[in-house]
Coordinates of C-alpha atoms in Angstrom, one line a residue:
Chain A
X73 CA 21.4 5.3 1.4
X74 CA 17.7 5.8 1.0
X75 CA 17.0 8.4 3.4
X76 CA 18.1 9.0 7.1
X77 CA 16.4 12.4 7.9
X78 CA 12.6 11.5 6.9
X79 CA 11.0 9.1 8.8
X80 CA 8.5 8.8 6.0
X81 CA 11.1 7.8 3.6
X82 CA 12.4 3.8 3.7
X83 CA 15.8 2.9 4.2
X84 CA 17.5 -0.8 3.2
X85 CA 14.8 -2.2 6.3
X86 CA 12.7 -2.3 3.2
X87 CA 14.0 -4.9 1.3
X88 CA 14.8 -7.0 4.7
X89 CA 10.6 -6.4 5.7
X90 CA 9.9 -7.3 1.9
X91 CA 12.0 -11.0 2.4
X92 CA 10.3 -11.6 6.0
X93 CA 7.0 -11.6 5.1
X94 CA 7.5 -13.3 1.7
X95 CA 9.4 -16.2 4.3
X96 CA 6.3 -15.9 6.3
X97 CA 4.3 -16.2 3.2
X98 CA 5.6 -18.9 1.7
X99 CA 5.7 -20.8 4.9
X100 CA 1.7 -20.3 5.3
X101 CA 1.4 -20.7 1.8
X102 CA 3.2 -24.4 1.9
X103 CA 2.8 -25.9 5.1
X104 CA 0.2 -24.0 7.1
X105 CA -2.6 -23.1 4.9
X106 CA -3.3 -26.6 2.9
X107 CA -4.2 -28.9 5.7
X108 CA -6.4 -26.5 7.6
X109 CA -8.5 -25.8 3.8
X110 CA -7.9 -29.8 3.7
X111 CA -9.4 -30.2 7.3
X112 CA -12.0 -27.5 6.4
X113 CA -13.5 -29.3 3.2
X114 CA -13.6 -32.6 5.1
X115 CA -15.9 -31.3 7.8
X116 CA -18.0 -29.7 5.4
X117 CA -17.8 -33.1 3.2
X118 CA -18.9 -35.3 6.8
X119 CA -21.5 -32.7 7.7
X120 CA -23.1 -32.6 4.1
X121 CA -22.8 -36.5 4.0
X122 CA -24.5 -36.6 7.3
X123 CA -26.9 -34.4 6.5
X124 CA -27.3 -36.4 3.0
X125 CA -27.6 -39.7 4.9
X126 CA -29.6 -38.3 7.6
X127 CA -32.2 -37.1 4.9
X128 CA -32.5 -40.5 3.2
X129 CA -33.0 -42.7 6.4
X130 CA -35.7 -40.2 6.7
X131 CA -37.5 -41.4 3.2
X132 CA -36.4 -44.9 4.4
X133 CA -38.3 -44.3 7.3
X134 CA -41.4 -42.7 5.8
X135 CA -41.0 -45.7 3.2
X136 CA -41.6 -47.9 6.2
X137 CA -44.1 -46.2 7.6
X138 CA -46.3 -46.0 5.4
X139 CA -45.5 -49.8 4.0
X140 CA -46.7 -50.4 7.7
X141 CA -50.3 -48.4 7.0
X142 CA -50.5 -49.9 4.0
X143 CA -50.3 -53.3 5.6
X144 CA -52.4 -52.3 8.7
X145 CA -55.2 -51.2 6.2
X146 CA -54.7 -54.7 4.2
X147 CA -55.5 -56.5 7.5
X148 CA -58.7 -54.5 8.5
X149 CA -60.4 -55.2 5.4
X150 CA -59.4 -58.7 5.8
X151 CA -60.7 -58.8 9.0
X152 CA -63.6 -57.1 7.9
X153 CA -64.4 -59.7 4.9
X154 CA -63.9 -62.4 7.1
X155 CA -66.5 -61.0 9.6
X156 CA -69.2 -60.2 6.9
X157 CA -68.1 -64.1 5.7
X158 CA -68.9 -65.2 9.1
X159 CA -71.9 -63.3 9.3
X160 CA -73.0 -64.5 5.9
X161 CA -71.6 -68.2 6.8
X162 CA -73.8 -68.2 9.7
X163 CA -77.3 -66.6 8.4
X164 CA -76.6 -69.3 6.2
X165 CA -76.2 -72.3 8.5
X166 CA -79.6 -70.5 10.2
X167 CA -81.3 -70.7 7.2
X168 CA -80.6 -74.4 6.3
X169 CA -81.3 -75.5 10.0
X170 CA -84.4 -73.7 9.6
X171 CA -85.3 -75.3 6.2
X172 CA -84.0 -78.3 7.4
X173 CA -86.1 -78.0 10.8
X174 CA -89.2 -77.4 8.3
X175 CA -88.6 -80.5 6.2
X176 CA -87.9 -82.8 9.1
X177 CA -91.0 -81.1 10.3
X178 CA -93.3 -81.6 7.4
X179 CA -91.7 -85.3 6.8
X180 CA -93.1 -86.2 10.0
X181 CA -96.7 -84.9 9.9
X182 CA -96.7 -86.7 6.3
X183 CA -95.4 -90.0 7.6
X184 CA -97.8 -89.4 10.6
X185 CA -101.0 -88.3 8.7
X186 CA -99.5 -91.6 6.0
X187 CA -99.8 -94.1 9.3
X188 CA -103.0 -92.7 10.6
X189 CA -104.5 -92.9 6.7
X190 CA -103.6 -96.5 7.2
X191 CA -104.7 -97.4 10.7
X192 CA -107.7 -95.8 9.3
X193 CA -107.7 -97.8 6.2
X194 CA -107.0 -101.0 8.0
X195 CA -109.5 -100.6 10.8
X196 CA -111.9 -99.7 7.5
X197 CA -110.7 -103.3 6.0
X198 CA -111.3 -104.8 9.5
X199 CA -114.8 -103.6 10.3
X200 CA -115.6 -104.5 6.4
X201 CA -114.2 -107.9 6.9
X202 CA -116.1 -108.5 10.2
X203 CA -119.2 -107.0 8.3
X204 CA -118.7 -109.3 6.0
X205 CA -118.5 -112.6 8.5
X206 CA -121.5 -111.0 10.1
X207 CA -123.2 -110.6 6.8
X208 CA -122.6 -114.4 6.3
X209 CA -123.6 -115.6 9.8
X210 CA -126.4 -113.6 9.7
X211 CA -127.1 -114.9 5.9
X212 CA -126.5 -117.8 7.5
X213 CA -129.1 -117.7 10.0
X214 CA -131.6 -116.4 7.3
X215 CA -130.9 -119.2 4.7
X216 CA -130.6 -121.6 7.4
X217 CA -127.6 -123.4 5.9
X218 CA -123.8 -123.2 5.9
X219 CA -122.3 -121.0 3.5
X220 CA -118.8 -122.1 1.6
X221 CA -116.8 -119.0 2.2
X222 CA -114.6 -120.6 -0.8
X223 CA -117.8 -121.3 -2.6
X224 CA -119.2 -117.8 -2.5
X225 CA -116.6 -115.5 -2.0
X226 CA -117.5 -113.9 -4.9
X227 CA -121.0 -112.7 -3.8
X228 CA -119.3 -112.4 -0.4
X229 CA -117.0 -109.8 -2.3
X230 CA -119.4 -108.0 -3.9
X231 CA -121.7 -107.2 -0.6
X232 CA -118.3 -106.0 0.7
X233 CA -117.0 -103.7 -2.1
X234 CA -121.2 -102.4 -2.2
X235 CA -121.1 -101.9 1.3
X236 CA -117.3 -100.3 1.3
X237 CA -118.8 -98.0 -1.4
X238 CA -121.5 -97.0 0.3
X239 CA -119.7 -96.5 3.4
X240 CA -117.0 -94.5 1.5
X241 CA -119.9 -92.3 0.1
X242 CA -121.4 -91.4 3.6
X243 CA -117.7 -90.4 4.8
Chain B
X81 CA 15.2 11.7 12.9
X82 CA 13.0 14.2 14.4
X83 CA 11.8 14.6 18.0
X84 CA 10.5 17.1 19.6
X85 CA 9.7 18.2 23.3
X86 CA 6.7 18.1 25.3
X87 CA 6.4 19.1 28.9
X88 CA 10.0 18.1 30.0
X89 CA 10.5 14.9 28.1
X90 CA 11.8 13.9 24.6
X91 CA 9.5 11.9 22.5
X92 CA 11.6 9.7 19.6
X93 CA 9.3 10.3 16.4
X94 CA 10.3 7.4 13.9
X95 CA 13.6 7.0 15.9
X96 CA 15.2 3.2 15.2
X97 CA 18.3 1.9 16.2
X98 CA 20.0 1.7 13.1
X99 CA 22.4 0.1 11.7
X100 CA 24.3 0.9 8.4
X101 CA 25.4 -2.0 5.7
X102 CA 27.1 -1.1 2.6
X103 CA 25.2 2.0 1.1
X104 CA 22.0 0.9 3.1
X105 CA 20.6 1.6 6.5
X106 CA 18.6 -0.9 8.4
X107 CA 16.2 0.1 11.4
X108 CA 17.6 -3.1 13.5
X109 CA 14.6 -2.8 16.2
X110 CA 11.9 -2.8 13.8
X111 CA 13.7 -6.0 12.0
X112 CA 14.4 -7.8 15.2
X113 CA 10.3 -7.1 15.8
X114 CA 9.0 -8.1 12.0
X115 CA 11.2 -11.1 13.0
X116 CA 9.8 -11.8 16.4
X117 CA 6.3 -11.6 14.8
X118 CA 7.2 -13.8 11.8
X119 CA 8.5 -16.5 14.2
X120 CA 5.2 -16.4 16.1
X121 CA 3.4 -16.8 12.8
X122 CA 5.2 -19.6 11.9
X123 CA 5.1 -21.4 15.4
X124 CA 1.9 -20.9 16.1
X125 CA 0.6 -21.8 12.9
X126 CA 2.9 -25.0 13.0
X127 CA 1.4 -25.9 16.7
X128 CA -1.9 -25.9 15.0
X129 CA -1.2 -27.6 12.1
X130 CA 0.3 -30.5 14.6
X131 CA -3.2 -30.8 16.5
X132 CA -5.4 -30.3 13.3
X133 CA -8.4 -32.1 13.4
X134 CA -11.8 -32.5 11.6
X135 CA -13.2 -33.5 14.2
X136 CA -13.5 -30.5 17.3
X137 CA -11.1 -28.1 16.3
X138 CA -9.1 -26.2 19.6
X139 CA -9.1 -22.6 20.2
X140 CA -6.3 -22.4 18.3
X141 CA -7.2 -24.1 15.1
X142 CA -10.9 -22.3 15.5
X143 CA -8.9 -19.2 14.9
X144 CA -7.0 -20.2 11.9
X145 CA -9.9 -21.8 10.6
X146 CA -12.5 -18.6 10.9
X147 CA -10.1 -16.6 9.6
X148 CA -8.9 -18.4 6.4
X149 CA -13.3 -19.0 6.1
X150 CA -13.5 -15.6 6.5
X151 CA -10.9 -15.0 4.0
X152 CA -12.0 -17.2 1.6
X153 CA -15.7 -15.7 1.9
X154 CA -14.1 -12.2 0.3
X155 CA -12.3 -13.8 -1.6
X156 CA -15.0 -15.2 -3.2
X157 CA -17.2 -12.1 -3.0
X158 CA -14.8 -10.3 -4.5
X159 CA -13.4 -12.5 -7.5
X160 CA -16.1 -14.8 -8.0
X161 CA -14.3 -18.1 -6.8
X162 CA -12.8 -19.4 -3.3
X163 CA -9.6 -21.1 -4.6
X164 CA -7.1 -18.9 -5.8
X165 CA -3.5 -17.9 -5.4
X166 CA -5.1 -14.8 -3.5
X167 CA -6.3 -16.8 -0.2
X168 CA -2.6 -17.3 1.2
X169 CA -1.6 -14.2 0.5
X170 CA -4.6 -12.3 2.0
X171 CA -4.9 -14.9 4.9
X172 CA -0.4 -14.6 5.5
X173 CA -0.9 -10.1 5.5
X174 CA -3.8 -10.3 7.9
X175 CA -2.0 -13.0 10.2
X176 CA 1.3 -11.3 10.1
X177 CA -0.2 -7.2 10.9
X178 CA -2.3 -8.7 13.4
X179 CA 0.3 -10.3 15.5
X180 CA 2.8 -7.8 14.7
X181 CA 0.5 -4.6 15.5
X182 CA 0.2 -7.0 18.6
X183 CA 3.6 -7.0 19.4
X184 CA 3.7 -3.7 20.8
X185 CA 0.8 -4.7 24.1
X186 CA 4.5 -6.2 25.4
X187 CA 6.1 -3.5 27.1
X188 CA 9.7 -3.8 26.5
X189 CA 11.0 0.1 27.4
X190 CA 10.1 3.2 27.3
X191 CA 10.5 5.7 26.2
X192 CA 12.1 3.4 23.3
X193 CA 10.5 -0.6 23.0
X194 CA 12.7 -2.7 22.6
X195 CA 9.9 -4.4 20.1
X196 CA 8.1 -2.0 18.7
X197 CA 5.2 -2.6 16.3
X198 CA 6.7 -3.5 12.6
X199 CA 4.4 -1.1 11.6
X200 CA 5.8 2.0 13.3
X201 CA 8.0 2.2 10.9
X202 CA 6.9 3.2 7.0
X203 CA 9.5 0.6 5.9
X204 CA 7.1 -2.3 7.0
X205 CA 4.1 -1.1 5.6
X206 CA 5.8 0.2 2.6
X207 CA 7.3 -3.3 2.0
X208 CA 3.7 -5.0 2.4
X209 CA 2.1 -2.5 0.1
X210 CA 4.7 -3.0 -2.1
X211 CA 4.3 -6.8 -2.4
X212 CA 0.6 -6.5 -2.8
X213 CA 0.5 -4.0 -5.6
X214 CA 3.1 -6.3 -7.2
X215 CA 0.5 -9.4 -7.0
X216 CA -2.4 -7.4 -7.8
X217 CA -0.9 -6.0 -11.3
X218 CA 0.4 -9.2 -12.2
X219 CA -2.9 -10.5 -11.2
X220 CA -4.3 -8.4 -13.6
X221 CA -1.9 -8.9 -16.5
X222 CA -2.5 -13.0 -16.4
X223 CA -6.1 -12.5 -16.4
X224 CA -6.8 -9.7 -19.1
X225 CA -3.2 -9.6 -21.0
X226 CA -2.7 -6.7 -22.8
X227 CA -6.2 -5.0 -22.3
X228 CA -5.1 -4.5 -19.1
X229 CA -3.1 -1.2 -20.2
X230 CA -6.7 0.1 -21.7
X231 CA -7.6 0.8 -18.1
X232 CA -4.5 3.7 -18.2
X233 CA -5.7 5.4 -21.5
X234 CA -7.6 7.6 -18.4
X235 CA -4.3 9.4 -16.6
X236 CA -6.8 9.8 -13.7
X237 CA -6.5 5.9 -13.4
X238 CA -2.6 6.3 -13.2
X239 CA -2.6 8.4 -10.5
X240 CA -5.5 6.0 -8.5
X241 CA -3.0 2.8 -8.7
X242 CA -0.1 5.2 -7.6
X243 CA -1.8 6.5 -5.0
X244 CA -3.3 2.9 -4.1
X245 CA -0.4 1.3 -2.3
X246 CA 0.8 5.0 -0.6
X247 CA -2.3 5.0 1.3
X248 CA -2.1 1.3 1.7
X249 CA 0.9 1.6 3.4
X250 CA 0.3 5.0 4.9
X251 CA -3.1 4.2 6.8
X252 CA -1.3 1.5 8.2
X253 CA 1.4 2.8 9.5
X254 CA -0.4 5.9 10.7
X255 CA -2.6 4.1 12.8
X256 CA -0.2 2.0 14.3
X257 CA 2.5 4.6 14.7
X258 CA 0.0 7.0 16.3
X259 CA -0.9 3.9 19.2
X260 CA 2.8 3.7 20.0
X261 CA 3.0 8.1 20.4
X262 CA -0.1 7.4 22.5
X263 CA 1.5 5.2 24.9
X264 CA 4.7 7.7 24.9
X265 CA 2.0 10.8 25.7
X266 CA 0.2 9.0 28.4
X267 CA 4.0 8.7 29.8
X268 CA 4.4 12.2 29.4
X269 CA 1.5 14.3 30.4
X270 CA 0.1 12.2 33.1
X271 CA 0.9 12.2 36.9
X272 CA 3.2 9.1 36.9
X273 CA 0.3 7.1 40.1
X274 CA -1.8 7.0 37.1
X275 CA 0.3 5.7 33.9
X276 CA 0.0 2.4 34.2
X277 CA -3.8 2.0 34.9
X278 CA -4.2 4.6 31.8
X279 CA -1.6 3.0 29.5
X280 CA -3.3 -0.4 30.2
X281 CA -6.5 1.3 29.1
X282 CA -5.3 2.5 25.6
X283 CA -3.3 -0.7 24.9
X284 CA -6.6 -2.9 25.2
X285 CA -8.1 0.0 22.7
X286 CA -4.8 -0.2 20.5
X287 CA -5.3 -4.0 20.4
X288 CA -8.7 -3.7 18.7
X289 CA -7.1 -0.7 16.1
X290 CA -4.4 -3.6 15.9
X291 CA -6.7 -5.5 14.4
X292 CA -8.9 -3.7 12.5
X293 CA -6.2 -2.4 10.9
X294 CA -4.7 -6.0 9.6
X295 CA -8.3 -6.4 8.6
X296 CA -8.5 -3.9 6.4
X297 CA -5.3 -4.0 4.9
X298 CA -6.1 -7.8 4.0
X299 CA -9.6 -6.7 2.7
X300 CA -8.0 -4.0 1.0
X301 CA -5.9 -6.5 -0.7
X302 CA -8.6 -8.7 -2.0
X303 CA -10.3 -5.5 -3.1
X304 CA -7.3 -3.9 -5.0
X305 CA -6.5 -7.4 -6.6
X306 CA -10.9 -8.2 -7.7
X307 CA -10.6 -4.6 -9.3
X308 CA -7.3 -5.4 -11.1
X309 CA -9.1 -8.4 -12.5
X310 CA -12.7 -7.5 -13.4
X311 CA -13.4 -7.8 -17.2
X312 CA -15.4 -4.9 -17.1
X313 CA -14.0 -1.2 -15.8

C-alpha cells in the first residue's frame, strides 16, 4: 500500500486514473480528433478556394471591362473618322457642284456669246449680200444695162470683200 | 485521513471511500467520477463527430473545433508546426480536466459528493502529470537523442524537471480541491436560509477556475514538451 494516512500521497487510484485517461486519450486520439482536423482543413480548403475563385472572376471581370472600354473607344474614333469623312465627302460634292455650276455656267455664255458672234456674222453676210444686189441694181441703173451676176461675180466679189473690209475697219 | 472541526461540523479533508485490492488502495468515488467524466468525453465527442459538418458547424462541434484550433495555435507557437503527436494529447488533458473539474457543479451530497471533482484527489492529477512528463521526455529523447542528457550536466536543471510535474499536478489539484472545501465552508459557517443562493454563487466562480485550470495544465503541457525539444537551451 502506497499511503493511507497522507492525502497528498497516491494510493493504487493512481494507476486506475493513469489507464482512464490514456482510454480517453486514445479514444480522442483515434476516432474523435481526425475528422474534426479533417472537417477543419476542408473549410479552410473551400474558403481559400472561394476566396481564390472569387479573386480571379474579379480579373475576369476587370478583363472584361476594360475589353469593353477598349471597344467603346474603337467605336468613337470610328464614328469620328466617318464624321470628318462625311464632312470631307460633302465639302467635296460642294465643291464639284460649284465647279460644275461654273463650267455649265461659263459653257453657256460661250455658246451664247458663239450664237450671237454668228447672228452677228450672218446679219454682216446678209446686209453685205443685199449691199451687194443694191450695188448691182444701182450699177445697174448707172450703166444702164443688165449685169450677168454669173458674168461678173468676180468684180461683184471684190466690191463686197472691199466694202466688208472697210466696214470691218470702222467696227 | 485527516479532518478537522469547524464550528460544530466535520469537514472530510481528502476523505474517499476506499476500497482495498491486493496490496493497493483505490479511492472508489474519485474512480467512479474520472469515469463518469471519461464517459462524457467520449459521448459527447462521439455525438459530434456523428453531426460533423464542413458546412455550419453546431454548438457542439463549434466547441471541439475552437478548442482543438486553439490547441493547434500553441502548438504551433510553441514547437514550430501544427501536426504533431502533441495536439491529441494536449487537446484529450484540456477536454478531460475541463469536464471533470465540471463534474463537481452536480451536487450529489454533502457533506461527501457522491461525484466529486477527479481532481480533488492528488492521485488524478498526479496520474496526468505523470503521463505528461512521460511524453515530454520521450519527446525530447526522439528529437535530440543523446544530447538530450547535456541539458542535466547543470543539477539545477534536475531538480526544475523534478519539480515540473509536482507543481503540475499540485496546482491542479490545489485549486480544485480548495473549490470543493469552499462549497463544504459555505455549508458550515453560513446561516443555512442562505447556502444555497451562496453555494450557487461560488460554483459559477469554481466553474470558470474549472476551466482555467484545464487550460493551463494543457498549456503547461505544450510548454513543458516545446522546452523538452528546443535545439537550443
Amino acid at each position: 500500500m502506497l499511503a493511507t494516512n497522507n492525502f497528498l500521497l497516491p494510493n493504487g487510484t493512481f494507476f486506475a486514473e493513469i489507464i482512464a485517461f490514456l482510454i480517453v486519450l486514445f479514444i480522442l486520439w483515434k476516432w474523435i480528433l481526425p475528422p474534426i482536423t479533417k472537417v477543419m482543413n476542408d473549410r479552410k480548403e473551400m474558403i481559400r478556394s472561394s476566396i481564390e475563385s472569387a479573386t480571379s472572376q474579379k480579373a475576369e471581370a476587370e478583363a472584361y471591362r476594360a475589353e469593353a472600354r477598349a471597344s467603346i473607344e474603337a467605336a468613337k474614333a470610328e464614328a469620328r473618322a466617318i464624321v470628318a469623312k462625311a464632312n470631307s465627302v460633302s465639302s467635296q460634292l460642294k465643291e464639284e457642284g460649284r465647279k460644275r455650276g461654273q463650267d455649265e455656267y461659263e459653257r453657256l455664255v460661250a455658246l451664247a456669246q458663239s450664237d450671237i458672234q454668228a447672228a452677228k456674222n450672218q446679219a454682216v453676210e446678209e446686209v453685205q449680200m443685199q449691199f451687194g444686189q443694191l450695188a448691182i441694181i444701182a450699177a445697174e441703173k448707172i450703166i444702164g444695162e443688165e449685169l450677168d451676176l454669173k458674168k461678173h461675180e468676180r468684180i461683184i466679189n471684190e466690191a463686197i470683200s472691199t466694202t466688208s473690209r472697210n466696214s470691218k475697219v470702222t467696227e | 485521513m485527516g479532518s478537522f472541526a469547524i464550528s460544530t461540523i466535520n469537514i472530510p479533508v481528502g476523505d474517499h471511500i476506499v476500497r482495498h485490492i491486493g496490496p493497493l488502495a483505490f479511492d472508489v468515488d474519485t474512480i467512479l467520477s474520472t469515469v463518469v467524466a471519461g464517459v462524457i468525453v467520449v459521448v459527447l465527442g462521439f455525438v459530434m463527430r456523428a453531426k460533423l459538418t464542413s458546412g455550419v458547424p453546431n454548438g457542439l462541434q463549434l466547441f471541439f473545433e475552437t478548442a482543438v484550433d486553439f490547441i493547434e495555435d500553441l502548438v504551433e507557437s510553441s514547437i514550430g508546426k501544427k501536426t504533431s503527436r502533441l495536439v491529441p494529447l494536449a487537446f484529450s488533458l484540456f477536454l478531460f480536466i475541463l469536464v471533470a473539474n465540471w463534474l463537481s457543479l452536480i451536487p450529489t451530497g454533502y457533506p461527501r459528493s457522491l461525484l466529486p471533482a477527479p481532481a480533488e484527489d492528488v492521485n488524478t492529477t498526479y496520474a496526468l502529470a505523470f503521463i505528461v512528463i512521460v511524453i515530454v521526455h520521450i519527446g525530447g529523447l526522439r528529437v535530440k537523442r543523446f544530447k538530450y542528457f547535456n541539458h542535466y550536466k547543470n543539477p539545477l536543471n534536475i531538480i526544475e524537471e523534478l519539480v515540473k510535474p509536482v507543481t503540475l499536478a499540485l496546482r491542479l489539484f490545489g485549486n480544485i480541491f480548495t473549490g470543493g472545501l469552499i462549497v463544504l465552508l459555505i455549508g458550515a459557517l453560513l446561516p443555512i436560509e442562505l447556502v444555497p443562493f451562496v453555494t450557487a454563487g461560488w460554483k459559477i466562480f469554481d466553474m470558470f477556475i474549472g476551466f482555467i485550470q484545464a487550460f493551463i495544465f494543457a498549456l503547461l503541457t505544450v510548454v513543458y514538451y516545446g522546452l523538452a525539444v528546443e535545439e537550443s537551451h
